[in-house]
CSV table of C-alpha atoms and ligand atoms in Angstrom, one decimal:
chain,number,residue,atom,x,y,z
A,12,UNK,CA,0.0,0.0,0.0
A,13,UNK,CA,1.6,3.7,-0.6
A,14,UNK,CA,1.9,5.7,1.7
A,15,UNK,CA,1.2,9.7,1.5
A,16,UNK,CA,2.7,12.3,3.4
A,17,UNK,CA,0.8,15.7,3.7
A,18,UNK,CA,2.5,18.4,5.8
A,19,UNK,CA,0.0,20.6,6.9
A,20,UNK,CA,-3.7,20.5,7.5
A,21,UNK,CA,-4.4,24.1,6.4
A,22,UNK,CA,-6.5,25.1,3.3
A,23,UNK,CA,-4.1,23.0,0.9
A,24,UNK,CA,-3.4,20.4,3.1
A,25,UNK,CA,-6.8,19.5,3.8
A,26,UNK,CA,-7.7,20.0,0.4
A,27,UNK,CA,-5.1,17.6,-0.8
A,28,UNK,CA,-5.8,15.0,1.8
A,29,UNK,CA,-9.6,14.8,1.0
A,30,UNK,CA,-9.0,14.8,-2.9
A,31,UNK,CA,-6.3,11.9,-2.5
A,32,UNK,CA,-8.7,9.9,-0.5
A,33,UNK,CA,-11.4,10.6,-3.1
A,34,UNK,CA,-9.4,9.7,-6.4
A,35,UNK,CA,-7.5,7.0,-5.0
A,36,UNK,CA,-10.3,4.8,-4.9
A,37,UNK,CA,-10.5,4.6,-0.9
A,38,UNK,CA,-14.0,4.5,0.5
A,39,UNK,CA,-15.6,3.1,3.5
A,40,UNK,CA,-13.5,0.1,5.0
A,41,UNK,CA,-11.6,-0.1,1.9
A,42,UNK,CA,-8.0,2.1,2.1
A,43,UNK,CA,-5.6,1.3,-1.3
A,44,UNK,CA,-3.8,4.2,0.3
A,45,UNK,CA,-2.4,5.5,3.6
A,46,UNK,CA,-2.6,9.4,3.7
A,47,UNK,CA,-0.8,10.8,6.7
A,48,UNK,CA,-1.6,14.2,7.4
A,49,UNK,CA,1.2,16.0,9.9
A,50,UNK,CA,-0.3,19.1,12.0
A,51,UNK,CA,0.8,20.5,14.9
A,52,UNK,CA,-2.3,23.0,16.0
A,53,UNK,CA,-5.3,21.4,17.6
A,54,UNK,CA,-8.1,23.7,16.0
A,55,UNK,CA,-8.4,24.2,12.5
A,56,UNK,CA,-9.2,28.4,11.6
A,57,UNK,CA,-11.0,29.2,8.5
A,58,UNK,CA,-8.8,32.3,7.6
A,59,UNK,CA,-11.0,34.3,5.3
A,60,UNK,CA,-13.8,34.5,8.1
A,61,UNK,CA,-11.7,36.5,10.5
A,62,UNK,CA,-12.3,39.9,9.0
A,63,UNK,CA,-15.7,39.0,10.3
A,64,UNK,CA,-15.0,38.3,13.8
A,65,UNK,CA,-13.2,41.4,14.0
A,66,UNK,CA,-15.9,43.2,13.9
A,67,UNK,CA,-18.9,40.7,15.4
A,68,UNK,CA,-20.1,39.3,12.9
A,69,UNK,CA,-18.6,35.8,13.5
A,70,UNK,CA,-18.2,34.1,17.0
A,71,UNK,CA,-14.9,32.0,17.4
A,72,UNK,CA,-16.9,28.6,17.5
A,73,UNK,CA,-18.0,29.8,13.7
A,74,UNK,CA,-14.9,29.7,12.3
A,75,UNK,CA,-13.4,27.4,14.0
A,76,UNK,CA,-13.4,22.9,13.9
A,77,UNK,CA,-11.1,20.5,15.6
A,78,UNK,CA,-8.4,19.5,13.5
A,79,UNK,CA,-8.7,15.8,14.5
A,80,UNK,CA,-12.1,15.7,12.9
A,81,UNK,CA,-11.3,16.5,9.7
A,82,UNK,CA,-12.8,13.4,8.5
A,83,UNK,CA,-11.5,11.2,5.6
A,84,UNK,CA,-11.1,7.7,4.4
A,85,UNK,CA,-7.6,5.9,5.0
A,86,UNK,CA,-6.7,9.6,6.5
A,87,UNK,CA,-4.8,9.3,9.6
A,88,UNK,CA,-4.4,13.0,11.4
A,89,UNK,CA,-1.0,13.1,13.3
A,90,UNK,CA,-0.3,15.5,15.8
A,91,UNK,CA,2.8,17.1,16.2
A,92,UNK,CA,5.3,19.3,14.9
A,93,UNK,CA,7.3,18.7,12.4
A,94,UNK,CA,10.6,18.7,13.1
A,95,UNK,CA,13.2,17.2,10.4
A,96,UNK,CA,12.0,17.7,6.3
A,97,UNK,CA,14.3,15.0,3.9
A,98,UNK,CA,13.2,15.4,0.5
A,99,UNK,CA,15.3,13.2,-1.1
A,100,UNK,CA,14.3,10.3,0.6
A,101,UNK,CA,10.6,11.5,0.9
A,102,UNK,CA,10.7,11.3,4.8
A,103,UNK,CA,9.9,13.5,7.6
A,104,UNK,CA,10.2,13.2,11.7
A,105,UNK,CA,8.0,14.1,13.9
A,106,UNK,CA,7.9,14.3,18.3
A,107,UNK,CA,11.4,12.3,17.4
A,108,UNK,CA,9.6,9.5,15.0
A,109,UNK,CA,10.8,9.2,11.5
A,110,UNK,CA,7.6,8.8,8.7
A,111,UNK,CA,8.6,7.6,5.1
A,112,UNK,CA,6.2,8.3,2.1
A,113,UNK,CA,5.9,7.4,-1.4
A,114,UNK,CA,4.8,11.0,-2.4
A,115,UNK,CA,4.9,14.0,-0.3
A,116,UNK,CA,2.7,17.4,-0.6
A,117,UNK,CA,4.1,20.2,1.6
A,118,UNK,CA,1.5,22.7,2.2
A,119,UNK,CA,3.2,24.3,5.5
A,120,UNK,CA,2.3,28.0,4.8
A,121,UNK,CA,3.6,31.2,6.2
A,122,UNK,CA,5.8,32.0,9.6
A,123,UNK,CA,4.5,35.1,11.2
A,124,UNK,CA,6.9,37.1,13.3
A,125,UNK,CA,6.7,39.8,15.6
A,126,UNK,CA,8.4,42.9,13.9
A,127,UNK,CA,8.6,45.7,15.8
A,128,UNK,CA,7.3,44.8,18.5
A,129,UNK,CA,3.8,45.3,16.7
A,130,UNK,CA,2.0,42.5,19.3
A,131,UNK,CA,2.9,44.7,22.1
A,132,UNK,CA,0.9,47.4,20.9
A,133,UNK,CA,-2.0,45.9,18.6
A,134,UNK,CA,-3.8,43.2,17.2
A,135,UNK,CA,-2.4,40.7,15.0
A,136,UNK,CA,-5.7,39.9,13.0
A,137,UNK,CA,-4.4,37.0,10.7
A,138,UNK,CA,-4.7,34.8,13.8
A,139,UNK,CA,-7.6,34.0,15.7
A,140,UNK,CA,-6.8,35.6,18.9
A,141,UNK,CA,-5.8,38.7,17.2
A,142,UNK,CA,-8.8,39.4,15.6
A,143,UNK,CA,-11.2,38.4,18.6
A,144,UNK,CA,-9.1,40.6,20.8
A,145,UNK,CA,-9.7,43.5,18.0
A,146,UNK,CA,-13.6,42.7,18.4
A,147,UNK,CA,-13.6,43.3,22.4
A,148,UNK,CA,-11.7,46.5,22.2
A,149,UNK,CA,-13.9,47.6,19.5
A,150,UNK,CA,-17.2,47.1,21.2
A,151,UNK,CA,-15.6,49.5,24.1
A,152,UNK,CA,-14.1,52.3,21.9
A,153,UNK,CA,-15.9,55.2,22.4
A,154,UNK,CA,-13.7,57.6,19.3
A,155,UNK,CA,-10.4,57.9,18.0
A,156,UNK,CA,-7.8,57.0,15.5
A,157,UNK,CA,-7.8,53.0,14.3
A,158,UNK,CA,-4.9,52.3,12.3
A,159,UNK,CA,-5.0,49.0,10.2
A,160,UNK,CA,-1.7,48.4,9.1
A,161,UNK,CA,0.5,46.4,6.8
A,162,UNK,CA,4.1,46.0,8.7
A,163,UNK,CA,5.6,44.4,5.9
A,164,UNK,CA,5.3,42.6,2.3
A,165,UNK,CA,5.1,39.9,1.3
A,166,UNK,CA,1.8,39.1,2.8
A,167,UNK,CA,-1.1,36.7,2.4
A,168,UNK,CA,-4.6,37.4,1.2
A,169,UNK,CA,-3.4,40.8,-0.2
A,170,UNK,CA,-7.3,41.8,0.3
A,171,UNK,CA,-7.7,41.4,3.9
A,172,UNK,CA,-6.4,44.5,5.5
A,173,UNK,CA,-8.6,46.2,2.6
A,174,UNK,CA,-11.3,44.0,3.6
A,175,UNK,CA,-11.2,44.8,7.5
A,176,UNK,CA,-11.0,48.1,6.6
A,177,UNK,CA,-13.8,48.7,4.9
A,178,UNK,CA,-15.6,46.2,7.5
A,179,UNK,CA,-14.4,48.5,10.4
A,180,UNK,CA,-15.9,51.7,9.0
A,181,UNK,CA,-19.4,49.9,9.1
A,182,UNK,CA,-19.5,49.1,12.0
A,183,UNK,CA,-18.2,52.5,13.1
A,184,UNK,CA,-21.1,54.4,11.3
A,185,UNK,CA,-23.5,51.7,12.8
A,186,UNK,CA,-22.3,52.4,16.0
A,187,UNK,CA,-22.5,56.4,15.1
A,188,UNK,CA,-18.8,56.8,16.2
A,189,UNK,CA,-18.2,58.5,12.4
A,190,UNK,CA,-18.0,62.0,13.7
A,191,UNK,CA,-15.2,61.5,16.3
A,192,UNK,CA,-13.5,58.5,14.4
A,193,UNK,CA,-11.2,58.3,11.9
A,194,UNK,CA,-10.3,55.0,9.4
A,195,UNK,CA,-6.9,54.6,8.1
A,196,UNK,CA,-5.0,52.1,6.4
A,197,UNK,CA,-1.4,52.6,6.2
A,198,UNK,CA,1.0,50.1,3.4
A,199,UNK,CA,3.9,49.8,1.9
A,200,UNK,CA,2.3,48.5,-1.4
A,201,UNK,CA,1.7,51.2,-4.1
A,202,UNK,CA,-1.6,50.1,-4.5
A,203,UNK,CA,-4.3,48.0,-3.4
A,204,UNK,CA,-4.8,44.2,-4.3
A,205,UNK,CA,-1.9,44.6,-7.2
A,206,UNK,CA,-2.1,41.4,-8.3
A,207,UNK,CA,-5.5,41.3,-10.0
A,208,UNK,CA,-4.1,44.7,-12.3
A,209,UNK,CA,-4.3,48.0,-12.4
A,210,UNK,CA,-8.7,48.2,-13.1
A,211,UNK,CA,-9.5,46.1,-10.1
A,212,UNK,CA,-7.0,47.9,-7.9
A,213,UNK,CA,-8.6,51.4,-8.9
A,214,UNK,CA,-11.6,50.0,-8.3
A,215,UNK,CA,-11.0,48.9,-4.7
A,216,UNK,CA,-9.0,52.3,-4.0
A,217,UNK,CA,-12.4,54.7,-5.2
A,218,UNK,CA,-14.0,52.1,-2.7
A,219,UNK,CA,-12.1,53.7,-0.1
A,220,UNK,CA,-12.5,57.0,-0.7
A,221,UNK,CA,-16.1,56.6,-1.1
A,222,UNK,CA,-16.3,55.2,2.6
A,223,UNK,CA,-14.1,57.8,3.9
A,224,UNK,CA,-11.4,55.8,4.7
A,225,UNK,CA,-8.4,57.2,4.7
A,226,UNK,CA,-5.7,55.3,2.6
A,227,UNK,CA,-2.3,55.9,2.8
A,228,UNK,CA,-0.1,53.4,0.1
A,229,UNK,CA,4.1,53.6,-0.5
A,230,UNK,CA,4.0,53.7,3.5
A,231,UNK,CA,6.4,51.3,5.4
A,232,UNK,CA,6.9,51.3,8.9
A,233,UNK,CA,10.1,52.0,10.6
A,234,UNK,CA,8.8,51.8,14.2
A,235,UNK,CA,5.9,51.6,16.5
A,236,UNK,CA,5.4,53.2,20.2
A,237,UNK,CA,2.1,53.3,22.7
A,238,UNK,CA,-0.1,55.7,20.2
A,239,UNK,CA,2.3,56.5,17.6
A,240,UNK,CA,3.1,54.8,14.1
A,241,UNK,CA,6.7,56.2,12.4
A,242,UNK,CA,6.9,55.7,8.3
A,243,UNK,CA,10.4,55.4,6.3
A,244,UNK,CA,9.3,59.0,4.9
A,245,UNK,CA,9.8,60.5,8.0
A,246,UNK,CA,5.8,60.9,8.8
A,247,UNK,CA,4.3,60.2,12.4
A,248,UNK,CA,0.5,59.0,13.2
A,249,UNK,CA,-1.1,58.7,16.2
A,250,UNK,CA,-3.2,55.8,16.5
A,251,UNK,CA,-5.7,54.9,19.4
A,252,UNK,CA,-7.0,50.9,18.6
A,253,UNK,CA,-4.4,49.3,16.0
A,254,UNK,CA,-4.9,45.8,13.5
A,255,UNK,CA,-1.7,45.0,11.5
A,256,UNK,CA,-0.5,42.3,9.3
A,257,UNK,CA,2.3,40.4,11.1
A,258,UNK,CA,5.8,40.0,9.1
A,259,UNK,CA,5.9,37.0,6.9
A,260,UNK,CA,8.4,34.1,6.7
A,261,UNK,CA,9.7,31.4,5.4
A,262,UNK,CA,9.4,28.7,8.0
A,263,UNK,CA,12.4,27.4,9.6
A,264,UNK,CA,11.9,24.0,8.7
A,265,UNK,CA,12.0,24.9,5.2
A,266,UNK,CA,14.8,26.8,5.6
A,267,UNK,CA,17.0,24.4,7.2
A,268,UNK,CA,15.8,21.9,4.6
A,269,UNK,CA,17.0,20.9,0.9
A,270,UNK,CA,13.2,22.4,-0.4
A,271,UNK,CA,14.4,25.9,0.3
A,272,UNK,CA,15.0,27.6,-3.0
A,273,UNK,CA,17.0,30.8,-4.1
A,274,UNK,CA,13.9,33.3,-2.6
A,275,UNK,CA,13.6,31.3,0.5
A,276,UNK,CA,10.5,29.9,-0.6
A,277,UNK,CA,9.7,26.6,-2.0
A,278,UNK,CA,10.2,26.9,-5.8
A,279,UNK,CA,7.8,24.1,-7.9
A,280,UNK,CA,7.4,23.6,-12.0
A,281,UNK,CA,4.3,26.4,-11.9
A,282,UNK,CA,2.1,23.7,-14.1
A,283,UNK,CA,2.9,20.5,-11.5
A,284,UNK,CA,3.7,22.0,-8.2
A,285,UNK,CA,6.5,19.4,-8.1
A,286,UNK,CA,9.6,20.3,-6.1
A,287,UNK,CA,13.3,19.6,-7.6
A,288,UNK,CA,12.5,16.2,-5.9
A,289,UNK,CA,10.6,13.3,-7.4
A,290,UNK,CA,7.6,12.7,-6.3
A,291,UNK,CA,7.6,15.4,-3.6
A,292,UNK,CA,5.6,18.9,-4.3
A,293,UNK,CA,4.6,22.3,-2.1
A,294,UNK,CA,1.3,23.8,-2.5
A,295,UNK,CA,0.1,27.0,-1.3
A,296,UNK,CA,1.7,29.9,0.5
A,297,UNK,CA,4.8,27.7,1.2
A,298,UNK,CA,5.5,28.3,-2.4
A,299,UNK,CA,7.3,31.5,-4.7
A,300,UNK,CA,5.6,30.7,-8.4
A,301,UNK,CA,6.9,32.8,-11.1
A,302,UNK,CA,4.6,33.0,-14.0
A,303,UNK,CA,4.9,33.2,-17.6
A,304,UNK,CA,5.2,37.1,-17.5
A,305,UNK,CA,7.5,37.1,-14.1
A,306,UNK,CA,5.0,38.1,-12.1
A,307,UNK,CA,4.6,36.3,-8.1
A,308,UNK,CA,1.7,35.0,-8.0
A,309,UNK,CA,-0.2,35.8,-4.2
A,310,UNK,CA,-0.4,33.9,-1.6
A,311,UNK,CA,-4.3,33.2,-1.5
A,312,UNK,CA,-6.2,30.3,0.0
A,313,UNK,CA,-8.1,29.7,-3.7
A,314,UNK,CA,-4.9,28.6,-5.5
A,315,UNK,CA,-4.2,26.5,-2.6
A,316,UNK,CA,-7.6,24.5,-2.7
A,317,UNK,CA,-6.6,24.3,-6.6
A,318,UNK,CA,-3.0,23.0,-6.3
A,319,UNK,CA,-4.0,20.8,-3.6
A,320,UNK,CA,-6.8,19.4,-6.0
A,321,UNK,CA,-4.6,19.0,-9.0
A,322,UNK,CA,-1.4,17.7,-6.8
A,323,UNK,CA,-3.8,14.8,-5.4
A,324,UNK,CA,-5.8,13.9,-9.1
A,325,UNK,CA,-1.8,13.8,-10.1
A,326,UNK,CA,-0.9,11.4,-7.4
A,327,UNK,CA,-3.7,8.9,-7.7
A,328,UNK,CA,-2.9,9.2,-11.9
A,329,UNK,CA,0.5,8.4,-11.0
A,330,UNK,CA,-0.6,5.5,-8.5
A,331,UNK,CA,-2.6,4.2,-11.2
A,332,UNK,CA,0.3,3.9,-13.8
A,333,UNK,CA,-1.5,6.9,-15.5
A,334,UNK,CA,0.3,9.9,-16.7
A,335,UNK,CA,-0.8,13.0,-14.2
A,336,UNK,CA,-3.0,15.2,-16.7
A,337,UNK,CA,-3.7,18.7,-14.3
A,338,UNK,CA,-1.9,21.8,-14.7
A,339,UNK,CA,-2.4,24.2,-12.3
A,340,UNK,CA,-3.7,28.0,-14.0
A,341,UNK,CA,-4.2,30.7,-11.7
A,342,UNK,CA,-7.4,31.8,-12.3
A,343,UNK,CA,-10.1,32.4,-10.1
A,344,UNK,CA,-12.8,34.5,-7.9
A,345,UNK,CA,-11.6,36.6,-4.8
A,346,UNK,CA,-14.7,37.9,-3.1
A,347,UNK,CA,-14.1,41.2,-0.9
A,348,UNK,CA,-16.3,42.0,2.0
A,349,UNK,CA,-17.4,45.3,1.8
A,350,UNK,CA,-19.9,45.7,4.7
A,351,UNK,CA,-23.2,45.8,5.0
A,352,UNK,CA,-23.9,42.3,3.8
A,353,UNK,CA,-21.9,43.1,0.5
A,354,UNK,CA,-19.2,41.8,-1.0
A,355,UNK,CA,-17.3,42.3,-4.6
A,356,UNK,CA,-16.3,39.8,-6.7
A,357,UNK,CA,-12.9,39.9,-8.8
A,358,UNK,CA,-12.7,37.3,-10.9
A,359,UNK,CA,-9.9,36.6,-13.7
A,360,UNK,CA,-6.6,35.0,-14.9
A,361,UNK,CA,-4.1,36.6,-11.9
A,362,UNK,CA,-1.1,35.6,-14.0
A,363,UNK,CA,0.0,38.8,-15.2
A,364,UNK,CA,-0.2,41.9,-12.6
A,365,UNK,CA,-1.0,44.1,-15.7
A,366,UNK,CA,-4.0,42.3,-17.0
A,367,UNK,CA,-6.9,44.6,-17.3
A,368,UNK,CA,-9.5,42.2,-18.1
A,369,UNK,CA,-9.5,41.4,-14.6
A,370,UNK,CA,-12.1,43.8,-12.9
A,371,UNK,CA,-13.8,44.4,-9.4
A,372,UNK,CA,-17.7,44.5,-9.4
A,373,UNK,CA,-19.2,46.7,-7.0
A,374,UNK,CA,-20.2,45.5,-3.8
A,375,UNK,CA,-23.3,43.4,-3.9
A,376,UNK,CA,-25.5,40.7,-1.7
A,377,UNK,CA,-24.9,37.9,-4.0
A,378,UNK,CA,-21.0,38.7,-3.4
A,379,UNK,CA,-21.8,37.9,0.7
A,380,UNK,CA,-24.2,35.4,0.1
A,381,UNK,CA,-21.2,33.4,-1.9
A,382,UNK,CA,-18.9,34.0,0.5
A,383,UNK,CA,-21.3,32.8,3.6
A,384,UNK,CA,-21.7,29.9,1.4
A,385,UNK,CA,-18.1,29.2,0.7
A,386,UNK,CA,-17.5,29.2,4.7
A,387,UNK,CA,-20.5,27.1,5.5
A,388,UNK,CA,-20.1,24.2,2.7
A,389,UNK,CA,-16.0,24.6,3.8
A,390,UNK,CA,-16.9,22.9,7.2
A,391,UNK,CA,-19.9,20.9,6.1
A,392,UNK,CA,-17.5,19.1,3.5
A,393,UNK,CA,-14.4,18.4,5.2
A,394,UNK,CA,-15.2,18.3,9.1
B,403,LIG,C1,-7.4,37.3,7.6
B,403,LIG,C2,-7.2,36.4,6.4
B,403,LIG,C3,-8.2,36.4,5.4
B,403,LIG,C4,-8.0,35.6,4.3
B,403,LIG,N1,-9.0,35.7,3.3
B,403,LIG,C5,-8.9,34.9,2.2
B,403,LIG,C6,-9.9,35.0,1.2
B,403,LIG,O1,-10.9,35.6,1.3
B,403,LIG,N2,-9.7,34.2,0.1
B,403,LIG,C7,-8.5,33.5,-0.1
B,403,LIG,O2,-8.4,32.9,-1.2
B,403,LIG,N3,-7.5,33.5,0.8
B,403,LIG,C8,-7.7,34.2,2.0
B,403,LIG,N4,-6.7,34.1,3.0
B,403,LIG,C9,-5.5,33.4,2.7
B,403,LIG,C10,-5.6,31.9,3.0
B,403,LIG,O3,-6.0,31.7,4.3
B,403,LIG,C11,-4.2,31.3,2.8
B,403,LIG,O4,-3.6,31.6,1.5
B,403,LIG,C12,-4.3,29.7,2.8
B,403,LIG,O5,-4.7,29.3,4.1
B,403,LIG,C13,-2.9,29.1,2.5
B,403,LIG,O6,-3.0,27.7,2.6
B,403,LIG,P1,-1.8,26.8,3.0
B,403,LIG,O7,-2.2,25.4,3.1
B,403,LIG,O8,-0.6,27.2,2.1
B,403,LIG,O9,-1.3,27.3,4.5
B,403,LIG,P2,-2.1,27.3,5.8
B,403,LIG,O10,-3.6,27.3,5.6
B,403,LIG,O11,-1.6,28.4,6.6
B,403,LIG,O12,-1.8,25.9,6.5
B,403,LIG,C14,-0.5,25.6,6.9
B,403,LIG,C15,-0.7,24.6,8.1
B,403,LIG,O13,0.6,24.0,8.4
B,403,LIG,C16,0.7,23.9,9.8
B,403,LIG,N5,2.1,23.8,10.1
B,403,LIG,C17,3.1,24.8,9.9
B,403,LIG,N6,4.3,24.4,10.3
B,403,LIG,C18,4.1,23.2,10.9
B,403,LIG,C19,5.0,22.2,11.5
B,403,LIG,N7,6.3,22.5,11.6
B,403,LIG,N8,4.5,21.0,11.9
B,403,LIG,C20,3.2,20.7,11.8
B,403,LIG,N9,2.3,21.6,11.2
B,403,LIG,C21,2.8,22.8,10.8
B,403,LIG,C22,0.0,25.1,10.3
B,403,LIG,O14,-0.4,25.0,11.7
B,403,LIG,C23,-1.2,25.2,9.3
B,403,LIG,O15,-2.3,24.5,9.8
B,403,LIG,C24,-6.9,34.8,4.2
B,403,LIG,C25,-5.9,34.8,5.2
B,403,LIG,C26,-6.1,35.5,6.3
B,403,LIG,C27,-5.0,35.5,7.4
């Protein structure tokens, strides 16, 4: 029987695990193949809901599942952390035990550090406590300057701090705090949501103005004190209730191991997601994939349901004798919360950062009602 090891049970991992148990011919009582999925947190986060919860519209029991009942055939869940990656002889160690595979997908994601000293002052709201620690202090602010703030690039979901934004100001005008509160969004990008071109990201910036938030791009952060955010261009602002992106890294595992390429990142074939190493591929935000037109391509959780789908239909070809006949393209929808129930959809090929056929609709209940659904049908299917 082969034996596959998934690192990771985020989006891709859990994606890739459930596809390989689907194509692979396992079903009830009958396993043709182990899958062994490697995770070392107990509760299992669906990412693109926390905008929500900062801002009560999600309670943490919504967005949240046990990672041991992520339910599968011939899946086996292992807890632990992983602590040794060899890619060469498809093997891992974990807690001190040593796992060999057949194939390997390695869908570890991102390492978030604490630059600056940002946790000291604010809320890290690409984790769960960080964006239901933002919610309590925004039900008791009474007025004032909230800063959301991206420390550093690159970063995932490139939409999220736009996203919260836009989010925050509604519930601030609900809350009739708009005449004493301001909403600002300070980044080091030029632009908003660059990847999906130049239309979409005007589109998303006149959303801004629009809402009165107050948008401040090219500015990166050089330090951080108890009110007071400092910019490389020598500009101070005071801040009273502060959500930041934290710093993104490569995680050390992958940089102590073979997989780490000349970026830092995990470099794949962009059509296979297969590593320099037979039989062993990276999925997801783990990875740096240069397209066609040398763009880097974002770190979102829809390609990594997509590479994790096309990585596992590969595998069970391959298990089958077959010849693996998916290529991973990088198209798809991003839905934006915009508050108020609405969301926008940008939909497109996000292979080339200058494409202008990919466009942002306006804001609309069809655009929420999608993304309720995606969250929903995201437990329902795999928990
Ligand atoms: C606030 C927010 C909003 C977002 N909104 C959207 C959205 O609307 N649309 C969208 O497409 N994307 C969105 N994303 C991005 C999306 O969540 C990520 O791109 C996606 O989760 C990446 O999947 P992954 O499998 O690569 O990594 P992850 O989902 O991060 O999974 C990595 C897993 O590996 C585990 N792990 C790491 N190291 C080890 C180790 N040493 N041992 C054992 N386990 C380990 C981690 O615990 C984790 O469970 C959002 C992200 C955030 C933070």
């Amino acid at each position: 029987m082969k034996t596959i090891l998934v690192l990771g049970a985020g989006t891709g991992g859990i994606i890739t695990a459930r596809e390989l148990s689907r194509t692979s011919g396992n079903e009830e009582d009958i396993n043709l193949v182990k899958i062994l999925v490697f995770e070392k947190e107990e509760t299992s986060v669906f990412a693109p809901s926390l905008p929500w919860l900062m801002v009560g519209k999600r309670k943490k029991e919504e967005v949240t599942e046990r990672t041991n009942k992520l339910d599968a055939s011939g899946l086996e869940i292992i807890k632990g952390e992983i602590e040794a990656i060899d890619p060469e002889n498809i093997a891992i160690t974990v807690n001190g035990k040593k796992y060999n595979g057949d194939y390997m997908v390695v869908s570890l994601g991102v390492e978030q550090a604490n630059a600056h000293n940002l946790g000291h002052y604010g809320h890290n709201f690409f984790t769960l406590k960080g964006a239901t620690d933002f919610h309590e202090e925004l039900e008791k602010f009474s007025g004032g300057e909230i800063a959301i703030l991206v420390s550093s690039l690159p970063f995932k979901s490139p939409a999220a701090p736009y996203e919260a934004a836009m989010l925050i100001e509604a519930f601030v005008r609900t809350n009739n705090l708009s005449h004493n509160t301001n909403v600002s969004l300070y980044t080091p990008e030029a632009g908003p949501m660059e990847f999906a071109g130049p239309e979409a990201a005007e589109e998303l910036r006149k959303l801004l103005e629009k809402k009165g938030i107050k948008y401040y791009p090219n500015y990166e952060l050089t330090s951080v004190s108890r009110n007071q955010l400092e910019f490389s261009n020598g500009k101070s602002y005071a801040y009273n209730l502060l959500a930041y992106t934290p710093k993104h890294q490569v995680p050390q595992i992958i940089r102590e191991s073979a997989l780490a390429g000349s970026s830092g990142w995990v470099e794949v074939d962009r059509n296979t997601l297969e590593t320099a190493f037979k039989n062993v591929y990276a999925i997801g935000d783990i990875t740096s994939i240069t397209t066609e037109t040398g763009a880097i391509l974002p770190k979102i959780g829809i390609f990594a349901r997509q590479q994790g789908a096309i990585v596992a239909h590969n595998i069970s070809r391959k298990m089958a004798n077959l010849e693996p006949d998916q290529t991973f393209v990088p198209e798809g929808t991003y839905f934006i919360a915009a508050g108020e129930g609405k969301a926008s959809e940008t939909r497109g090929n996000f292979s080339d950062s200058t494409n202008p056929e990919v466009k942002m609709k306006a804001p609309a209940q069809w655009g929420h009602l999608s993304k309720w659904w995606d969250e929903k049908f995201w437990f329902f299917k795999n928990f």
